[in-house]
PDB file of C-alpha atoms in Angstrom:
ATOM      1  CA  GLN A   1     109.293 107.520  57.275  1.00 93.00           C
ATOM      2  CA  VAL A   2     106.651 110.187  57.629  1.00 96.00           C
ATOM      3  CA  PHE A   3     105.211 112.486  55.014  1.00 95.00           C
ATOM      4  CA  VAL A   4     105.075 116.165  55.982  1.00 95.00           C
ATOM      5  CA  GLY A   5     102.827 118.580  54.133  1.00 94.00           C
ATOM      6  CA  GLY A   6     101.904 122.196  54.526  1.00 92.00           C
ATOM      7  CA  LEU A   7     105.501 123.477  54.164  1.00 91.00           C
ATOM      8  CA  ASN A   8     106.399 126.956  53.110  1.00 87.00           C
ATOM      9  CA  SER A   9     108.575 126.766  49.951  1.00 84.00           C
ATOM     10  CA  SER A  10     111.190 128.754  51.982  1.00 89.00           C
ATOM     11  CA  MET A  11     111.511 126.218  54.841  1.00 90.00           C
ATOM     12  CA  THR A  12     114.835 124.429  55.212  1.00 91.00           C
ATOM     13  CA  GLU A  13     115.789 120.894  56.003  1.00 92.00           C
ATOM     14  CA  ASP A  14     117.292 122.136  59.358  1.00 93.00           C
ATOM     15  CA  GLU A  15     114.057 123.775  60.277  1.00 93.00           C
ATOM     16  CA  ILE A  16     112.048 120.570  59.482  1.00 93.00           C
ATOM     17  CA  LYS A  17     114.662 118.440  61.411  1.00 93.00           C
ATOM     18  CA  GLY A  18     114.299 120.894  64.373  1.00 93.00           C
ATOM     19  CA  ALA A  19     110.420 120.385  64.458  1.00 93.00           C
ATOM     20  CA  PHE A  20     110.972 116.699  65.132  1.00 95.00           C
ATOM     21  CA  ARG A  21     114.224 116.840  67.177  1.00 95.00           C
ATOM     22  CA  GLU A  22     112.644 116.132  70.551  1.00 95.00           C
ATOM     23  CA  PHE A  23     111.418 112.653  69.189  1.00 96.00           C
ATOM     24  CA  GLY A  24     114.711 111.575  67.667  1.00 95.00           C
ATOM     25  CA  THR A  25     117.139 111.993  64.865  1.00 93.00           C
ATOM     26  CA  ALA A  26     116.014 112.545  61.203  1.00 94.00           C
ATOM     27  CA  ILE A  27     118.451 110.509  59.174  1.00 94.00           C
ATOM     28  CA  ASP A  28     117.092 111.707  55.663  1.00 94.00           C
ATOM     29  CA  ILE A  29     114.935 114.329  54.292  1.00 94.00           C
ATOM     30  CA  ARG A  30     113.549 114.191  50.705  1.00 93.00           C
ATOM     31  CA  MET A  31     112.420 117.505  49.829  1.00 89.00           C
ATOM     32  CA  THR A  32     110.222 118.233  46.689  1.00 81.00           C
ATOM     33  CA  GLN A  33     109.576 121.228  44.625  1.00 74.00           C
ATOM     34  CA  LYS A  34     105.943 121.304  46.050  1.00 79.00           C
ATOM     35  CA  GLN A  35     105.030 121.897  49.616  1.00 87.00           C
ATOM     36  CA  PHE A  36     105.791 118.550  51.257  1.00 92.00           C
ATOM     37  CA  CYS A  37     108.661 116.302  52.044  1.00 94.00           C
ATOM     38  CA  PHE A  38     109.452 112.698  53.402  1.00 94.00           C
ATOM     39  CA  VAL A  39     111.481 112.497  56.542  1.00 96.00           C
ATOM     40  CA  ALA A  40     113.206 109.135  57.522  1.00 96.00           C
ATOM     41  CA  PHE A  41     114.143 108.491  61.244  1.00 96.00           C
ATOM     42  CA  GLU A  42     116.438 106.081  63.004  1.00 94.00           C
ATOM     43  CA  SER A  43     113.821 103.737  64.155  1.00 95.00           C
ATOM     44  CA  SER A  44     110.005 103.011  63.747  1.00 94.00           C
ATOM     45  CA  GLN A  45     109.661 103.865  67.544  1.00 96.00           C
ATOM     46  CA  ILE A  46     110.382 107.498  66.586  1.00 96.00           C
ATOM     47  CA  VAL A  47     107.984 107.509  63.768  1.00 96.00           C
ATOM     48  CA  ASP A  48     105.165 106.096  66.096  1.00 96.00           C
ATOM     49  CA  SER A  49     105.797 108.780  68.630  1.00 96.00           C
ATOM     50  CA  ILE A  50     105.687 111.519  66.024  1.00 97.00           C
ATOM     51  CA  LEU A  51     102.524 110.234  64.433  1.00 96.00           C
ATOM     52  CA  ALA A  52     100.957 109.933  68.040  1.00 97.00           C
ATOM     53  CA  HIS A  53     101.905 113.617  68.714  1.00 96.00           C
ATOM     54  CA  ALA A  54     100.654 114.670  65.323  1.00 96.00           C
ATOM     55  CA  LYS A  55      97.377 113.164  66.107  1.00 95.00           C
ATOM     56  CA  GLU A  56      97.043 114.525  69.675  1.00 95.00           C
ATOM     57  CA  SER A  57      98.649 118.023  69.149  1.00 94.00           C
ATOM     58  CA  GLY A  58      99.788 118.468  65.716  1.00 94.00           C
ATOM     59  CA  PHE A  59     103.036 120.272  64.532  1.00 95.00           C
ATOM     60  CA  GLN A  60     103.554 123.921  63.660  1.00 93.00           C
ATOM     61  CA  LEU A  61     106.564 125.448  62.125  1.00 92.00           C
ATOM     62  CA  ARG A  62     106.737 129.229  61.531  1.00 92.00           C
ATOM     63  CA  GLY A  63     103.114 129.471  62.230  1.00 90.00           C
ATOM     64  CA  HIS A  64     102.175 126.933  59.552  1.00 87.00           C
ATOM     65  CA  ARG A  65     100.309 123.838  60.643  1.00 93.00           C
ATOM     66  CA  LEU A  66     102.081 120.776  59.275  1.00 94.00           C
ATOM     67  CA  ASN A  67     100.290 117.798  58.034  1.00 94.00           C
ATOM     68  CA  VAL A  68     102.279 114.827  59.383  1.00 96.00           C
ATOM     69  CA  GLU A  69     101.192 111.319  58.270  1.00 95.00           C
ATOM     70  CA  GLU A  70     102.649 107.942  57.843  1.00 92.00           C
ATOM     71  CA  LYS A  71     104.264 107.627  54.464  1.00 88.00           C
ATOM     72  CA  LYS A  72     102.062 105.445  52.253  1.00 83.00           C
ATOM     73  CA  GLU A  73     103.845 102.776  50.298  1.00 78.00           C
ATOM     74  CA  LYS A  74     103.241 102.547  46.554  1.00 71.00           C
ATOM     75  CA  ALA A  75     101.580  99.449  45.094  1.00 68.00           C
ATOM     76  CA  SER A  76     103.814  97.121  42.965  1.00 63.00           C
ATOM     77  CA  GLY A  77     104.632  98.659  39.667  1.00 58.00           C
ATOM     78  CA  GLY A  78     105.459 102.010  41.082  1.00 54.00           C
ATOM     79  CA  ARG A  79     101.987 103.616  40.795  1.00 50.00           C
ATOM     80  CA  VAL A  80      99.525 104.424  43.443  1.00 50.00           C
ATOM     81  CA  PRO A  81      96.374 102.520  42.641  1.00 49.00           C
ATOM     82  CA  ASN A  82      93.053 104.219  42.052  1.00 48.00           C
ATOM     83  CA  ASN A  83      89.568 102.849  42.019  1.00 47.00           C
ATOM     84  CA  ARG A  84      88.580 104.385  38.684  1.00 45.00           C
ATOM     85  CA  GLN A  85      88.275 102.151  35.558  1.00 46.00           C
ATOM     86  CA  ASN A  86      90.106 102.879  32.484  1.00 47.00           C
ATOM     87  CA  THR A  87      87.598 105.017  30.653  1.00 47.00           C
ATOM     88  CA  GLY A  88      89.655 105.852  27.748  1.00 49.00           C
ATOM     89  CA  GLY A  89      90.932 109.186  28.877  1.00 48.00           C
ATOM     90  CA  ARG A  90      89.025 112.479  28.491  1.00 49.00           C
ATOM     91  CA  GLY A  91      86.448 111.251  26.191  1.00 50.00           C
ATOM     92  CA  GLY A  92      85.242 112.998  23.025  1.00 46.00           C
ATOM     93  CA  ARG A  93      86.569 110.328  20.832  1.00 45.00           C
ATOM     94  CA  VAL A  94      84.278 107.420  20.049  1.00 47.00           C
ATOM     95  CA  GLY A  95      86.630 105.259  18.277  1.00 46.00           C
ATOM     96  CA  THR A  96      90.327 105.258  17.089  1.00 46.00           C
ATOM     97  CA  GLY A  97      91.910 103.740  14.039  1.00 46.00           C
ATOM     98  CA  SER A  98      95.370 103.236  12.809  1.00 45.00           C
ATOM     99  CA  ASN A  99      95.047 106.206  10.395  1.00 49.00           C
ATOM    100  CA  ASN A 100      94.615 108.723  13.240  1.00 47.00           C
ATOM    101  CA  SER A 101      91.034 109.196  12.664  1.00 44.00           C
ATOM    102  CA  PHE A 102      88.239 109.115  15.051  1.00 41.00           C
ATOM    103  CA  SER A 103      84.477 109.158  14.642  1.00 43.00           C
ATOM    104  CA  ARG A 104      82.137 111.654  15.934  1.00 45.00           C
ATOM    105  CA  GLY A 105      78.316 111.487  15.383  1.00 49.00           C
ATOM    106  CA  GLY A 106      78.699 109.042  12.521  1.00 49.00           C
ATOM    107  CA  ALA A 107      81.106 111.044  10.448  1.00 49.00           C
ATOM    108  CA  THR A 108      84.825 109.889  10.382  1.00 46.00           C
ATOM    109  CA  ALA A 109      87.356 112.635  10.502  1.00 47.00           C
ATOM    110  CA  ASN A 110      91.210 112.679  10.623  1.00 48.00           C
ATOM    111  CA  ARG A 111      93.255 114.850  12.987  1.00 48.00           C
ATOM    112  CA  SER A 112      92.927 117.886  10.576  1.00 48.00           C
ATOM    113  CA  GLY A 113      89.106 117.640  11.095  1.00 51.00           C
ATOM    114  CA  ARG A 114      88.459 116.734   7.457  1.00 52.00           C
ATOM    115  CA  ASP A 115      85.926 113.982   6.545  1.00 49.00           C
ATOM    116  CA  SER A 116      88.142 110.972   5.622  1.00 48.00           C
ATOM    117  CA  SER A 117      85.320 109.371   3.961  1.00 48.00           C
ATOM    118  CA  ALA A 118      84.962 112.097   1.354  1.00 50.00           C
ATOM    119  CA  VAL A 119      86.872 111.662  -1.913  1.00 52.00           C
ATOM    120  CA  ASN A 120      89.623 114.082  -2.571  1.00 49.00           C
ATOM    121  CA  ARG A 121      88.948 115.521  -6.057  1.00 50.00           C
ATOM    122  CA  ARG A 122      91.054 117.771  -7.998  1.00 49.00           C
TER     123      ARG A 122
END
């Protein structure tokens, strides 16, 4: 399979197949809502030829330069790994508690922003 990026949202499967027709038959195209797709071919030799052509000359469709690369396989678990350590999200919260509170600068506040250490007097 190859990854094809740089698509115009109005490009059709037939146009994409046509861009690769001289190399062999595309047996499956998975279009996305974004500007890319995955194209499967009858053999790995076809994929190798397409990748070599992409590296040497590139592909264009309707004046758009296509980004053609080998499809990258996902790591086990279905997620593409990254090199970032888990830093706890966006930050801002120093600690969490079971009562939906967090501390900021020494005061503990619940999600409403009220200081949960203050006694509620009526």
